mmCIF file of C-alpha atoms in Angstrom:
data_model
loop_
_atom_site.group_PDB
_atom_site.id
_atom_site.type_symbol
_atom_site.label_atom_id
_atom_site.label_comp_id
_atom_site.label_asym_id
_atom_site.label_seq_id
_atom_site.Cartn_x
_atom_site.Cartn_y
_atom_site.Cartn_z
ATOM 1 C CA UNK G 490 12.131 -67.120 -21.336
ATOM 2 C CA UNK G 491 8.834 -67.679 -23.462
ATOM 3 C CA UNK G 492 6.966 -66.213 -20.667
ATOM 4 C CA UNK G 493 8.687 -62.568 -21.078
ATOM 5 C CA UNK G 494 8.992 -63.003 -24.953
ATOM 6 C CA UNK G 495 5.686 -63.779 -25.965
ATOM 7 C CA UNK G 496 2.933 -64.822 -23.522
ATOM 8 C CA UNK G 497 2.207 -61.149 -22.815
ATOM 9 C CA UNK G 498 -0.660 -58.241 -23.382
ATOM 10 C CA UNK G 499 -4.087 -59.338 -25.552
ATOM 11 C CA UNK G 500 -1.511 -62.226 -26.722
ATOM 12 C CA UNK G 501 -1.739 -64.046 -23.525
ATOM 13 C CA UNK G 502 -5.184 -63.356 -22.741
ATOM 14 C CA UNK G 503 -6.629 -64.678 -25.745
ATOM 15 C CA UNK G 504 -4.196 -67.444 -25.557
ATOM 16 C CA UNK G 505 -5.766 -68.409 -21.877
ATOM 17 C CA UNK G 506 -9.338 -67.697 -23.091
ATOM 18 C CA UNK G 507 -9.200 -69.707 -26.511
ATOM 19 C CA UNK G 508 -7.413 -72.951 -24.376
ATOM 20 C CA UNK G 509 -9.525 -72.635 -21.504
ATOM 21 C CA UNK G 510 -12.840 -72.142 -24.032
ATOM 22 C CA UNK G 511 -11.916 -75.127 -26.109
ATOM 23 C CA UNK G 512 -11.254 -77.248 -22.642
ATOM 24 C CA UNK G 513 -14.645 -76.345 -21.891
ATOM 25 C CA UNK G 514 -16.277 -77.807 -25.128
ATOM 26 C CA UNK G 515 -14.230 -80.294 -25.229
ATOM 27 C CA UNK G 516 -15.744 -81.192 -21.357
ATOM 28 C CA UNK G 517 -19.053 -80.309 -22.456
ATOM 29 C CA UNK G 518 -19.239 -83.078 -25.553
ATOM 30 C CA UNK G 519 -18.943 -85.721 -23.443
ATOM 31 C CA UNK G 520 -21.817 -84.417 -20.803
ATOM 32 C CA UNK G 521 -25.125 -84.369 -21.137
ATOM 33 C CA UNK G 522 -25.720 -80.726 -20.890
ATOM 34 C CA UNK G 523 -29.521 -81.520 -20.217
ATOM 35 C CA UNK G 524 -28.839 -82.699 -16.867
ATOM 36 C CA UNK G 525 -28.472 -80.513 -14.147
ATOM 37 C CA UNK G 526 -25.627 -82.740 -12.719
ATOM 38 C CA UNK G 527 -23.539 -82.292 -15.175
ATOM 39 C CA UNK G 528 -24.322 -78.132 -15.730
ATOM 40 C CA UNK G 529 -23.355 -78.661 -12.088
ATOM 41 C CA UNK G 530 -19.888 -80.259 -12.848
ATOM 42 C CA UNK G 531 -19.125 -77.984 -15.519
ATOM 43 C CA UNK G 532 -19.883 -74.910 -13.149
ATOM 44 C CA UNK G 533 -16.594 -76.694 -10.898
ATOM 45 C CA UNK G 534 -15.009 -77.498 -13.888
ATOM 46 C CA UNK G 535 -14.770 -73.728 -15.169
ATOM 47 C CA UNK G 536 -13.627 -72.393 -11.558
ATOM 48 C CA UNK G 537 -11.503 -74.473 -11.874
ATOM 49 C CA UNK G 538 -9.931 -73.498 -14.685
ATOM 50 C CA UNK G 539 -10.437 -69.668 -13.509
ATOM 51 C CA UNK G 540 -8.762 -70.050 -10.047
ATOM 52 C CA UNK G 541 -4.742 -69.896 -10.975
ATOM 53 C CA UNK G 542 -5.487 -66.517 -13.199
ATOM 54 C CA UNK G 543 -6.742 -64.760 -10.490
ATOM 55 C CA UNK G 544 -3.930 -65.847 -7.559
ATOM 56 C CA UNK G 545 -1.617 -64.749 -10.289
ATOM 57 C CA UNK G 546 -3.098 -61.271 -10.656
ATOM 58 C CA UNK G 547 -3.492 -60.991 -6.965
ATOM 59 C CA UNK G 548 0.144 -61.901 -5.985
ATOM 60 C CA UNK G 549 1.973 -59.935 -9.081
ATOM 61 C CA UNK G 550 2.804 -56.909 -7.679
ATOM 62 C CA UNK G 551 4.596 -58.688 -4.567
ATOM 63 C CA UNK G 552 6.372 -61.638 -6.222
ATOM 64 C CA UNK G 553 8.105 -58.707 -8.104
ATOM 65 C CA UNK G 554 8.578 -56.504 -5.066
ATOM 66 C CA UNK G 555 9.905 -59.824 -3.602
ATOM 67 C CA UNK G 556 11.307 -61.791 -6.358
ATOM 68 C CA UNK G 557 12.889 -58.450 -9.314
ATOM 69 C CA UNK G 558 13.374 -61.121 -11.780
ATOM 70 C CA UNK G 559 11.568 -62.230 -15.320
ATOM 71 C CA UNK G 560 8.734 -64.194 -13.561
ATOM 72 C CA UNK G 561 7.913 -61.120 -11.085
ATOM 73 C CA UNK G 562 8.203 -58.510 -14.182
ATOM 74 C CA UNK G 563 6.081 -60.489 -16.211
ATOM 75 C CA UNK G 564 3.587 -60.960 -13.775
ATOM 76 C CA UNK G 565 3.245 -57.731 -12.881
ATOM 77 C CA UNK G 566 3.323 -56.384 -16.566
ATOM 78 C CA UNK G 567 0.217 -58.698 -17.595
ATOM 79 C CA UNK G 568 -1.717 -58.110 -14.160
ATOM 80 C CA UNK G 569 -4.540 -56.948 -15.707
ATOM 81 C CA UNK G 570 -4.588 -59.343 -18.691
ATOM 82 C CA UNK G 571 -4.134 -62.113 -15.838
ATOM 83 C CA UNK G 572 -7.344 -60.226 -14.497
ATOM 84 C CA UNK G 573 -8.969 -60.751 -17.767
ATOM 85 C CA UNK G 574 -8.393 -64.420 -18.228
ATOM 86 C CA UNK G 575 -9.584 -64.738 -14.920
ATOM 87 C CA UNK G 576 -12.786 -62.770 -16.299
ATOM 88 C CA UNK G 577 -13.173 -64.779 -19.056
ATOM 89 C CA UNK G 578 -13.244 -67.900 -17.016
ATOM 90 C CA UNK G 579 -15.746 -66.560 -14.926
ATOM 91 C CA UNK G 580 -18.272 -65.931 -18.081
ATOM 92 C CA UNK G 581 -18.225 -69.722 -18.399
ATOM 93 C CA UNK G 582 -19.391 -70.204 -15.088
ATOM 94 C CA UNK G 583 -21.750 -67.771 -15.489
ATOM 95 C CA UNK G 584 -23.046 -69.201 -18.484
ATOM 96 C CA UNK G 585 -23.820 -72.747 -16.712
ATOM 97 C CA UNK G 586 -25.613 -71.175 -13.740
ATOM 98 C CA UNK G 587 -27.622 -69.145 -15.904
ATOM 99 C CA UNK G 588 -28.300 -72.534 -17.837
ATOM 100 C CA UNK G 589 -29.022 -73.887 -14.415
ATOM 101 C CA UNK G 590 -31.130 -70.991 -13.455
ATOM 102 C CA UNK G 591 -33.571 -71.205 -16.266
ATOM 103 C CA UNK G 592 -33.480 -74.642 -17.099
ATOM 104 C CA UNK G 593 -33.569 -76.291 -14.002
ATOM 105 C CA UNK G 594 -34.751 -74.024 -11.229
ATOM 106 C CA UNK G 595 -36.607 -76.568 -9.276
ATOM 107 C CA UNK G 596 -32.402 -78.403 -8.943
ATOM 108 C CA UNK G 597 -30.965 -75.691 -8.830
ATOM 109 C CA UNK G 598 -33.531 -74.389 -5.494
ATOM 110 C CA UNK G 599 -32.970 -77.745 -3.754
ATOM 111 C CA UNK G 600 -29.442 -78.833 -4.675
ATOM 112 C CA UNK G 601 -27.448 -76.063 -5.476
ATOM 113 C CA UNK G 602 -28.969 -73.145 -3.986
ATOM 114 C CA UNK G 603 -27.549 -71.681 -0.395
ATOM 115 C CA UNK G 604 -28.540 -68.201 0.773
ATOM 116 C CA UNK G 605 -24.396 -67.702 2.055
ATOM 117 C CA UNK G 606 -23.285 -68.869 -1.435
ATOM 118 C CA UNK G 607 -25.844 -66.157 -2.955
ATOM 119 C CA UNK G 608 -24.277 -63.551 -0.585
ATOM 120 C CA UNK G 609 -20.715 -63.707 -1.927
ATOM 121 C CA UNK G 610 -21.759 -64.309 -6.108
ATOM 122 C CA UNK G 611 -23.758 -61.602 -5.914
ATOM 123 C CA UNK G 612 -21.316 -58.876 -5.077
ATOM 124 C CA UNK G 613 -18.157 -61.112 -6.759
ATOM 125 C CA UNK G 614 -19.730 -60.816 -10.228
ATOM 126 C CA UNK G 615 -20.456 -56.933 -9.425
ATOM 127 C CA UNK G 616 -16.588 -56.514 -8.729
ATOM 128 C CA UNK G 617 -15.331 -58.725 -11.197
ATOM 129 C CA UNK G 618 -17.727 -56.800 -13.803
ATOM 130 C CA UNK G 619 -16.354 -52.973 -12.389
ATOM 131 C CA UNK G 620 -12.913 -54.692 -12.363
ATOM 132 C CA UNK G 621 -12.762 -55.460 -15.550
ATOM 133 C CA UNK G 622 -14.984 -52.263 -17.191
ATOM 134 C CA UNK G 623 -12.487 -50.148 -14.959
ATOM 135 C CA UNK G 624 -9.406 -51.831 -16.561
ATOM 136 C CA UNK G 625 -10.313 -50.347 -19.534
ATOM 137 C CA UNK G 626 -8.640 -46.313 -20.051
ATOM 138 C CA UNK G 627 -11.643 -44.409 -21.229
ATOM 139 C CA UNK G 628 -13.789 -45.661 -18.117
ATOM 140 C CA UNK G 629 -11.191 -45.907 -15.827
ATOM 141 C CA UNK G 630 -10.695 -42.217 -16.455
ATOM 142 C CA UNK G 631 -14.142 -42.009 -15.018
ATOM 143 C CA UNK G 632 -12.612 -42.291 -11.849
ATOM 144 C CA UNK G 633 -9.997 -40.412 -9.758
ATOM 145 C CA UNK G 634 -6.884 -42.794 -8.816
ATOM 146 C CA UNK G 635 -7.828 -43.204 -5.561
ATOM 147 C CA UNK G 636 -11.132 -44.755 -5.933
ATOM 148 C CA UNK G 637 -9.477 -46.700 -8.779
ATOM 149 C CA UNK G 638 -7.064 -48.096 -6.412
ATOM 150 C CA UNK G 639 -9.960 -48.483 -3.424
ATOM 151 C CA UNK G 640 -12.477 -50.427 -5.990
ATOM 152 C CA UNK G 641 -9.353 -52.721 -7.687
ATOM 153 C CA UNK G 642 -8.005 -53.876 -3.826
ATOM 154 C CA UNK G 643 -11.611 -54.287 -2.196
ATOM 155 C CA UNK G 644 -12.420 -56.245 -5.222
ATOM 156 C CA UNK G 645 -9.156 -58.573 -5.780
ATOM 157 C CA UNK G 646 -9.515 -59.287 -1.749
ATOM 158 C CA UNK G 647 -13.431 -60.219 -2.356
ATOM 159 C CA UNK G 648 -12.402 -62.229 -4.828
ATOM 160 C CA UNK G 649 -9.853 -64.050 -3.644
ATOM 161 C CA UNK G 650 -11.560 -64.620 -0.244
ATOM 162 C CA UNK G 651 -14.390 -65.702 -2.499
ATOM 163 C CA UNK G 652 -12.420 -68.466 -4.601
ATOM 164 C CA UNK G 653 -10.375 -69.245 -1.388
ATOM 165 C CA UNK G 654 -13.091 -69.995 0.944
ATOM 166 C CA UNK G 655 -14.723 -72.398 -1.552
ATOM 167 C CA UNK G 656 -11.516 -74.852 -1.172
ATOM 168 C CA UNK G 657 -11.239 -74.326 2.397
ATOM 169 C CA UNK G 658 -15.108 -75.353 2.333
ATOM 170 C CA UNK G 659 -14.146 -78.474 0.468
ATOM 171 C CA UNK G 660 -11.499 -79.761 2.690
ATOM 172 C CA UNK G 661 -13.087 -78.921 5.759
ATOM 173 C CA UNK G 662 -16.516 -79.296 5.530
ATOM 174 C CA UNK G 663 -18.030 -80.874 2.309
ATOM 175 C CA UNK G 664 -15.633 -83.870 2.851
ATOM 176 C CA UNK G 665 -15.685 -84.621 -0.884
ATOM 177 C CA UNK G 666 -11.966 -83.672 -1.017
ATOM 178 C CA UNK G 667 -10.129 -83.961 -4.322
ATOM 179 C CA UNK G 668 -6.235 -83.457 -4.932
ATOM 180 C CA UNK G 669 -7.186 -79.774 -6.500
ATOM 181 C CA UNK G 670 -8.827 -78.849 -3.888
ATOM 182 C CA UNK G 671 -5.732 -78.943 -1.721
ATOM 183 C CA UNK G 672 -3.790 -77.174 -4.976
ATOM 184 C CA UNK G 673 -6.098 -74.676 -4.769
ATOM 185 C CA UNK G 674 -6.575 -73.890 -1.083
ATOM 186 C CA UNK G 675 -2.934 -73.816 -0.245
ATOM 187 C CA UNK G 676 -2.405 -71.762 -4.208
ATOM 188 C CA UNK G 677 -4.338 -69.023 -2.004
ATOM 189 C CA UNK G 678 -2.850 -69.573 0.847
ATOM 190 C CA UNK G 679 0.534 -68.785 -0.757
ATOM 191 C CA UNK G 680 -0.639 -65.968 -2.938
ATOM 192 C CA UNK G 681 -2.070 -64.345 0.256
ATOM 193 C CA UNK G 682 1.098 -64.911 2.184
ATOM 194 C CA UNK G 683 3.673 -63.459 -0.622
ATOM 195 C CA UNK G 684 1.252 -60.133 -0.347
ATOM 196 C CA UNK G 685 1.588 -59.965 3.371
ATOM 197 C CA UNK G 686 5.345 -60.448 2.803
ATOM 198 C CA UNK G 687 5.704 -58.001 0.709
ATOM 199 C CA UNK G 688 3.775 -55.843 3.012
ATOM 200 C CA UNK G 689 6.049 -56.389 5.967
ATOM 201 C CA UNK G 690 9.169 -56.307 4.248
ATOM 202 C CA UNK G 691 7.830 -52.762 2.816
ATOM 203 C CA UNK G 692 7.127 -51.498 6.300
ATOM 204 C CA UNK G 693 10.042 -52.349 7.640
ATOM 205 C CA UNK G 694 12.448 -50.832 4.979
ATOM 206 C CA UNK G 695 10.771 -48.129 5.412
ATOM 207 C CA UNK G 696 11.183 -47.788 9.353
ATOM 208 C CA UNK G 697 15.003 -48.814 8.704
ATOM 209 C CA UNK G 698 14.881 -45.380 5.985
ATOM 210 C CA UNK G 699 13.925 -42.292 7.753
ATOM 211 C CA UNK G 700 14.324 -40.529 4.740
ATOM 212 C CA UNK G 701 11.661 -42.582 3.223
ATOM 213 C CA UNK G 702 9.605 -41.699 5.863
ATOM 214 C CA UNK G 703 9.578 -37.985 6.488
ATOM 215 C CA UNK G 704 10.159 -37.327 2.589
ATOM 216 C CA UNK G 705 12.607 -34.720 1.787
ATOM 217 C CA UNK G 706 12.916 -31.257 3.678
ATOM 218 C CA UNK O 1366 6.422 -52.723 25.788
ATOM 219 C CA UNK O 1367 7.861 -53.448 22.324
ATOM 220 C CA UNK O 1368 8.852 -56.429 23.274
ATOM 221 C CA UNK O 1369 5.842 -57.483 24.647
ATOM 222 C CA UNK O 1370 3.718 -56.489 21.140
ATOM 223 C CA UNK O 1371 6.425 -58.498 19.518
ATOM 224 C CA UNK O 1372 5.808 -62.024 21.279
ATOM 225 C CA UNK O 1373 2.217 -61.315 21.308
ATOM 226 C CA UNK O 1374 2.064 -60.631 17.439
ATOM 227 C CA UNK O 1375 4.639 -63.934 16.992
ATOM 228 C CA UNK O 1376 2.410 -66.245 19.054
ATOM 229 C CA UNK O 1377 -0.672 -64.971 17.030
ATOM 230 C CA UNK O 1378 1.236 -65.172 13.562
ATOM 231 C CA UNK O 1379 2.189 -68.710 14.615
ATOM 232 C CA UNK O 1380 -1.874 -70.287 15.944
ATOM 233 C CA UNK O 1381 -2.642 -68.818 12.391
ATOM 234 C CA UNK O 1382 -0.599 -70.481 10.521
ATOM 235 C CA UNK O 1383 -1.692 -73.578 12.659
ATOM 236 C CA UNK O 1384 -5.184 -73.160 11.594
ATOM 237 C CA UNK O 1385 -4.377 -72.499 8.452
ATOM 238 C CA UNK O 1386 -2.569 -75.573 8.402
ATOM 239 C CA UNK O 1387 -4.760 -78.080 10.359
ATOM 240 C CA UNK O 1388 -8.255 -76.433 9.853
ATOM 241 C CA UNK O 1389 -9.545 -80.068 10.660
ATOM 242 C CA UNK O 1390 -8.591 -79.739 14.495
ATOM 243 C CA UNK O 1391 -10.797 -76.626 14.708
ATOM 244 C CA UNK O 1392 -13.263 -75.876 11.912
ATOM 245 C CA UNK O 1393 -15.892 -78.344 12.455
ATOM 246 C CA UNK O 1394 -16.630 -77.054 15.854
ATOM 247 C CA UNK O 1395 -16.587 -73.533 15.208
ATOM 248 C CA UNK O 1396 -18.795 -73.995 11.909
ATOM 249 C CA UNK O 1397 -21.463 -76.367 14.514
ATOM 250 C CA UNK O 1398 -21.349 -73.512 17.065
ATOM 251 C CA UNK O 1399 -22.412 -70.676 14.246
ATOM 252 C CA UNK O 1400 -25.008 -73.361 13.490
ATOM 253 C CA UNK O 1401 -26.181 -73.750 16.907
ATOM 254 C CA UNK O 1402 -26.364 -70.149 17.529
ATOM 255 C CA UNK O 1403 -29.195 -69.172 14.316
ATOM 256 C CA UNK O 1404 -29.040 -65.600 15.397
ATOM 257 C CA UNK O 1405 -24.876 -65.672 14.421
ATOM 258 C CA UNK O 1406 -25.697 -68.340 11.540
ATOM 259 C CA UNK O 1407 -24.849 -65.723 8.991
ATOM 260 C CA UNK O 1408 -21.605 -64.944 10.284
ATOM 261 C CA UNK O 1409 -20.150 -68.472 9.766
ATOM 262 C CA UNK O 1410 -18.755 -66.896 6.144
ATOM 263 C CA UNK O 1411 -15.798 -65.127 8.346
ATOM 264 C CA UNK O 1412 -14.912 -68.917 9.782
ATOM 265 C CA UNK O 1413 -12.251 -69.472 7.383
ATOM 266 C CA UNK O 1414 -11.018 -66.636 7.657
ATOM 267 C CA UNK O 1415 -10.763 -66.846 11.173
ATOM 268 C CA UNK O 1416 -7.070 -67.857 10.997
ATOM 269 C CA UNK O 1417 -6.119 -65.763 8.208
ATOM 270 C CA UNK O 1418 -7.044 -62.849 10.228
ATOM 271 C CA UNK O 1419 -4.650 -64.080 13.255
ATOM 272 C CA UNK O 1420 -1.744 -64.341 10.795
ATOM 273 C CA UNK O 1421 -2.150 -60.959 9.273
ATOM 274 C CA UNK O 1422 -2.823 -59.381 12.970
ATOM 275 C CA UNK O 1423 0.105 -61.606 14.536
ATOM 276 C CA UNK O 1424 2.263 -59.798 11.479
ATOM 277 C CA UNK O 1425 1.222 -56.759 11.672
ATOM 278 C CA UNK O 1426 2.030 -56.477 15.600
ATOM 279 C CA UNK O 1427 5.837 -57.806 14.787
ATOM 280 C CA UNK O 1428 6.278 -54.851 12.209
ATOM 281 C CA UNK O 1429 4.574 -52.470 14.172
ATOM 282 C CA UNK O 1430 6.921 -53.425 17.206
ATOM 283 C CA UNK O 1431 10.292 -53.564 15.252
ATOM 284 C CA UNK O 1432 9.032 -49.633 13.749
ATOM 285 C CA UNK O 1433 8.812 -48.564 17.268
ATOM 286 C CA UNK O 1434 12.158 -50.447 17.882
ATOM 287 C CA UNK O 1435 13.698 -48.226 14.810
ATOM 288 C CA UNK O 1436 12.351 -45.181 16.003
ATOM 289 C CA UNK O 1437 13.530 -45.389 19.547
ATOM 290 C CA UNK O 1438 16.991 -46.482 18.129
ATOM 291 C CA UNK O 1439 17.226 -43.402 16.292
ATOM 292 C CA UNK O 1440 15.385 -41.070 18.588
ATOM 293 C CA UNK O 1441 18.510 -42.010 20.962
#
């Protein structure tokens, strides 16, 4: 499978982020990046292209768990690379609402601006930012596994609520609804459910193991 | 007892995945009454989550009830 064989480590990442960078120039020639409209459509248009990274990262570890095969193994071998293309995205989107920002704040006040939507970027580029600088082994040796572990599942969850609640915005209150939208909302929908899968299935193994339970004498 | 945790946990799995599945029955009314209520206004963020919350509650009930079932088994 090409997947396994050579879509993997900084070879996959820079992969995503060189496709996904050129998609975005390639969007951005035929806008007028002077317009806040358009900075507006490119801020979708790089979410978008951010979205399936990070419902990949956050369902690796239980479509493996629930799936031992080449897709679950590779998934959960490149989680954090996954994490990083989903990082990379991100810094496009970034990018255009900083254009936004300081080119046009009077838009971007009116238009774009929404005290809830400032509530969840705020603290989703702070996790996605200690995500990724955590990822890394001389920093994440900065901190002891369990507040590794405590930072990297508040954070994926933030995230994903973050990125999920957007489309469930869309389709249910917006009313602009476009076919990814649905992709999307029901993507998280079934990365969320394969994690609480593999979370029940876990529990109940280990209530049909005693063993597993009381560990060994 | 068990048994009892276990329907209650499979009927609240089950209206989850309904609003998960046909948020346009119920979200427009519970996103009007955060916005009628300005003092809750904030807390219309949790909204859709609402259901997702239901699902992993309804789950987490079922497992919970079939551990109990497991331990009583082999407590026997």
């Amino acid at each position: 499978m090409i997947l396994s064989k050579w879509a993997n480590g900084y070879r996959l990442f820079w992969l995503v982020t060189v496709t996904t960078s050129i998609a975005v120039v390639v969007k951005m020639g035929g806008l007028d990046m002077a317009s806040p409209t358009d900075i507006s459509s490119m801020i979708q248009f790089s979410v978008r292209c951010s979205v399936p990274w990070l419902y990949l990262a956050f369902a690796a570890s239980s479509v493996l768990s629930l799936f031992p095969g080449s897709f679950g193994g590779w998934s959960k071998r490149n989680r954090r690379y996954l994490g990083f293309c989903y990082a990379s995205a991100m810094a496009w989107q970034l990018t255009f609402i900083l254009m936004m920002m300081t080119g046009h704040w009077t838009y971007y006040s009116d238009e774009v601006y929404a005290f809830g939507d400032i509530i969840v970027q705020v603290p989703g580029y702070l996790f996605l930012t200690a995500m990724t600088v955590t990822s890394f082994r001389p920093v994440r040796q900065l901190l002891s596994a369990r507040h590794w572990n405590m930072l990297h599942t508040i954070g994926i969850y933030f995230l994903w609520g973050t990125v999920w609640s957007t489309y469930w915005y869309e389709l249910y209150y917006y009313g602009d609804i476009q076919p990814i939208d649905y992709v999307y909302y029901w993507g998280g929908i079934l990365a969320w459910g394969l994690r609480l899968w593999a979370w029940a299935r876990a529990r109940s193994e280990l209530a049909a193991d005693p063993l597993a339970q009381t560990g060994p004498a | 007892m068990g048994a009892a945790s276990m329907l209650t946990g499979a009927c609240l799995a089950l209206f989850g995945l309904v609003g998960v599945s046909f948020g346009s029955l119920w979200a427009p009314g519970a996103l009007q009454f955060f916005a009628d209520h300005e003092s809750w206004a904030q807390l219309e963020l949790i909204v859709p989550f609402l259901p997702i919350l239901m699902t992993a509650t309804g789950v987490r009930l079922v497992v919970q009830s079939r551990q109990l079932g497991a331990k009583s088994r082999g407590a026997s």
